PDB file of C-alpha atoms in Angstrom:
ATOM      1  CA  ASP A   1      -4.161  18.742  17.972  1.00 63.00           C
ATOM      2  CA  ASN A   2      -6.041  17.992  21.177  1.00 74.00           C
ATOM      3  CA  PRO A   3      -6.870  19.794  24.425  1.00 80.00           C
ATOM      4  CA  ALA A   4      -4.722  17.526  26.630  1.00 83.00           C
ATOM      5  CA  ASN A   5      -1.561  18.218  24.630  1.00 82.00           C
ATOM      6  CA  ARG A   6      -2.348  21.947  24.489  1.00 84.00           C
ATOM      7  CA  GLU A   7      -2.829  21.957  28.264  1.00 89.00           C
ATOM      8  CA  LEU A   8       0.506  20.220  28.836  1.00 89.00           C
ATOM      9  CA  VAL A   9       2.332  22.752  26.658  1.00 90.00           C
ATOM     10  CA  GLU A  10       0.502  25.553  28.499  1.00 91.00           C
ATOM     11  CA  GLN A  11       1.720  24.136  31.825  1.00 92.00           C
ATOM     12  CA  LEU A  12       5.301  23.883  30.580  1.00 90.00           C
ATOM     13  CA  ILE A  13       5.288  27.451  29.273  1.00 91.00           C
ATOM     14  CA  ALA A  14       3.593  28.788  32.435  1.00 91.00           C
ATOM     15  CA  ARG A  15       6.716  27.811  34.403  1.00 89.00           C
ATOM     16  CA  HIS A  16       8.573  30.520  32.491  1.00 88.00           C
ATOM     17  CA  THR A  17       7.072  33.873  33.411  1.00 90.00           C
ATOM     18  CA  GLU A  18       9.058  35.645  30.684  1.00 91.00           C
ATOM     19  CA  LEU A  19       7.133  33.691  28.019  1.00 92.00           C
ATOM     20  CA  ARG A  20       3.580  34.247  26.829  1.00 93.00           C
ATOM     21  CA  LEU A  21       1.699  31.479  25.040  1.00 94.00           C
ATOM     22  CA  LEU A  22      -0.912  32.115  22.373  1.00 94.00           C
ATOM     23  CA  THR A  23      -2.863  29.090  21.147  1.00 91.00           C
ATOM     24  CA  ALA A  24      -4.984  28.264  18.121  1.00 92.00           C
ATOM     25  CA  VAL A  25      -7.271  25.271  17.700  1.00 89.00           C
ATOM     26  CA  ASN A  26      -6.438  24.671  14.036  1.00 93.00           C
ATOM     27  CA  GLY A  27      -3.897  25.474  11.355  1.00 95.00           C
ATOM     28  CA  GLN A  28      -5.739  28.311   9.637  1.00 97.00           C
ATOM     29  CA  LEU A  29      -6.291  30.141  12.935  1.00 97.00           C
ATOM     30  CA  GLY A  30      -2.668  29.504  13.854  1.00 96.00           C
ATOM     31  CA  ILE A  31      -1.454  31.013  10.591  1.00 98.00           C
ATOM     32  CA  ALA A  32      -3.663  34.081  11.103  1.00 98.00           C
ATOM     33  CA  LEU A  33      -2.421  34.417  14.696  1.00 97.00           C
ATOM     34  CA  ALA A  34       1.204  34.150  13.574  1.00 98.00           C
ATOM     35  CA  ARG A  35       0.678  36.886  11.008  1.00 97.00           C
ATOM     36  CA  THR A  36      -0.862  39.297  13.517  1.00 97.00           C
ATOM     37  CA  ALA A  37       1.035  38.466  16.729  1.00 97.00           C
ATOM     38  CA  GLN A  38       4.462  37.867  15.154  1.00 96.00           C
ATOM     39  CA  PRO A  39       5.605  35.353  17.809  1.00 96.00           C
ATOM     40  CA  GLU A  40       9.270  34.596  18.357  1.00 95.00           C
ATOM     41  CA  VAL A  41       8.642  30.843  18.006  1.00 97.00           C
ATOM     42  CA  ILE A  42       5.782  28.623  16.838  1.00 97.00           C
ATOM     43  CA  VAL A  43       5.107  25.144  18.216  1.00 96.00           C
ATOM     44  CA  MET A  44       2.870  23.279  15.783  1.00 95.00           C
ATOM     45  CA  ASP A  45       1.378  19.834  15.662  1.00 93.00           C
ATOM     46  CA  ILE A  46       1.809  17.929  12.421  1.00 92.00           C
ATOM     47  CA  ASN A  47      -1.740  16.523  12.491  1.00 90.00           C
ATOM     48  CA  LEU A  48      -3.995  19.559  12.663  1.00 91.00           C
ATOM     49  CA  PRO A  49      -7.772  19.260  12.307  1.00 91.00           C
ATOM     50  CA  ASP A  50      -8.030  21.361   9.142  1.00 94.00           C
ATOM     51  CA  ILE A  51      -4.690  21.244   7.275  1.00 96.00           C
ATOM     52  CA  SER A  52      -1.471  19.357   7.822  1.00 94.00           C
ATOM     53  CA  GLY A  53       1.278  20.995   9.841  1.00 94.00           C
ATOM     54  CA  VAL A  54       3.563  20.608   6.830  1.00 95.00           C
ATOM     55  CA  ASP A  55       1.092  22.565   4.672  1.00 97.00           C
ATOM     56  CA  ALA A  56       0.748  25.212   7.387  1.00 97.00           C
ATOM     57  CA  LEU A  57       4.545  25.474   7.585  1.00 97.00           C
ATOM     58  CA  LYS A  58       4.718  26.018   3.819  1.00 97.00           C
ATOM     59  CA  ILE A  59       2.185  28.849   4.065  1.00 97.00           C
ATOM     60  CA  LEU A  60       4.200  30.445   6.882  1.00 98.00           C
ATOM     61  CA  ARG A  61       7.463  30.084   4.933  1.00 97.00           C
ATOM     62  CA  ASP A  62       5.928  31.582   1.780  1.00 97.00           C
ATOM     63  CA  ASP A  63       4.730  34.684   3.663  1.00 97.00           C
ATOM     64  CA  PRO A  64       7.452  37.335   4.203  1.00 95.00           C
ATOM     65  CA  ALA A  65       5.692  38.357   7.440  1.00 95.00           C
ATOM     66  CA  THR A  66       6.208  34.903   9.004  1.00 96.00           C
ATOM     67  CA  ALA A  67       9.032  33.292   7.016  1.00 95.00           C
ATOM     68  CA  HIS A  68      11.621  34.183   9.690  1.00 95.00           C
ATOM     69  CA  ILE A  69       9.802  32.535  12.621  1.00 97.00           C
ATOM     70  CA  PRO A  70      11.304  29.209  13.748  1.00 98.00           C
ATOM     71  CA  VAL A  71       8.633  26.497  13.862  1.00 98.00           C
ATOM     72  CA  ILE A  72       8.974  23.478  16.145  1.00 98.00           C
ATOM     73  CA  ALA A  73       7.020  20.409  15.052  1.00 97.00           C
ATOM     74  CA  LEU A  74       5.272  18.501  17.812  1.00 94.00           C
ATOM     75  CA  SER A  75       4.028  15.125  16.677  1.00 93.00           C
ATOM     76  CA  ALA A  76       3.137  11.595  17.664  1.00 91.00           C
ATOM     77  CA  ASN A  77       4.695  10.537  14.345  1.00 90.00           C
ATOM     78  CA  ALA A  78       7.987   9.405  15.862  1.00 89.00           C
ATOM     79  CA  MET A  79       9.501   7.078  13.296  1.00 92.00           C
ATOM     80  CA  PRO A  80      12.920   8.194  11.994  1.00 94.00           C
ATOM     81  CA  ARG A  81      11.462   8.714   8.496  1.00 95.00           C
ATOM     82  CA  ASP A  82       8.730  10.969   9.973  1.00 94.00           C
ATOM     83  CA  ILE A  83      11.315  13.083  11.754  1.00 94.00           C
ATOM     84  CA  GLU A  84      13.510  13.260   8.656  1.00 95.00           C
ATOM     85  CA  LYS A  85      10.520  14.240   6.519  1.00 94.00           C
ATOM     86  CA  GLY A  86       9.590  16.988   8.995  1.00 94.00           C
ATOM     87  CA  MET A  87      13.096  18.393   9.094  1.00 96.00           C
ATOM     88  CA  GLN A  88      13.294  18.315   5.291  1.00 96.00           C
ATOM     89  CA  ALA A  89       9.990  20.219   5.172  1.00 96.00           C
ATOM     90  CA  GLY A  90      11.703  23.034   7.064  1.00 96.00           C
ATOM     91  CA  PHE A  91      10.797  22.634  10.720  1.00 98.00           C
ATOM     92  CA  PHE A  92      13.389  24.148  13.046  1.00 97.00           C
ATOM     93  CA  ARG A  93      13.166  21.172  15.421  1.00 97.00           C
ATOM     94  CA  TYR A  94      10.980  18.066  15.597  1.00 97.00           C
ATOM     95  CA  VAL A  95       9.763  17.000  19.052  1.00 96.00           C
ATOM     96  CA  THR A  96       7.851  13.765  19.480  1.00 94.00           C
ATOM     97  CA  LYS A  97       5.005  12.812  21.793  1.00 91.00           C
ATOM     98  CA  PRO A  98       4.665  11.896  24.497  1.00 90.00           C
ATOM     99  CA  ILE A  99       6.370  15.176  25.342  1.00 90.00           C
ATOM    100  CA  LYS A 100       9.594  14.828  27.285  1.00 92.00           C
ATOM    101  CA  LEU A 101      10.072  17.959  29.387  1.00 91.00           C
ATOM    102  CA  ASP A 102      13.832  18.330  28.846  1.00 94.00           C
ATOM    103  CA  GLU A 103      13.629  17.694  25.089  1.00 95.00           C
ATOM    104  CA  PHE A 104      10.738  20.122  24.629  1.00 94.00           C
ATOM    105  CA  MET A 105      12.326  22.903  26.696  1.00 94.00           C
ATOM    106  CA  ASP A 106      15.686  22.426  24.986  1.00 96.00           C
ATOM    107  CA  ALA A 107      14.073  22.763  21.545  1.00 97.00           C
ATOM    108  CA  LEU A 108      12.130  25.823  22.711  1.00 96.00           C
ATOM    109  CA  ASN A 109      15.203  27.480  24.247  1.00 95.00           C
ATOM    110  CA  VAL A 110      17.308  26.895  21.123  1.00 97.00           C
ATOM    111  CA  ALA A 111      14.514  28.273  18.918  1.00 97.00           C
ATOM    112  CA  LEU A 112      14.094  31.336  21.157  1.00 95.00           C
ATOM    113  CA  ALA A 113      17.838  32.023  21.095  1.00 95.00           C
ATOM    114  CA  PHE A 114      17.842  31.663  17.314  1.00 95.00           C
ATOM    115  CA  ALA A 115      14.829  33.978  16.990  1.00 94.00           C
ATOM    116  CA  ARG A 116      16.392  36.639  19.186  1.00 91.00           C
ATOM    117  CA  VAL A 117      19.662  36.613  17.254  1.00 92.00           C
ATOM    118  CA  ASN A 118      17.886  36.622  13.881  1.00 86.00           C
ATOM    119  CA  ARG A 119      15.068  39.012  14.791  1.00 75.00           C
ATOM    120  CA  ARG A 120      13.823  41.012  11.818  1.00 59.00           C
ATOM    121  CA  GLN A 121      14.893  44.643  11.914  1.00 49.00           C
TER     122      GLN A 121
END
């Protein structure tokens, strides 16, 4: 949702040379990128500038081309009810800001393992 958070995620991913990060500045561009690039995992903010992350997740889930991709929510909304609401919406994991390195990387690693086991044939 903002350049500083994107930059932090970029720095975390850059530590892992086997990973490649693609970024989008809003939800609609992110959805289009997911459809064309077919990433193993999506990390998405809940508060996007154009649509909500929950609405973007619904669009991804309703599209057979992207329905299989695990989506990790990344949000400053850290109240237990926010997390519960996000998980009920269908996010694979829900990571809160400020980003804690171990928590973020654990969620990413679990999502990558899940994606690799459940890769579409």
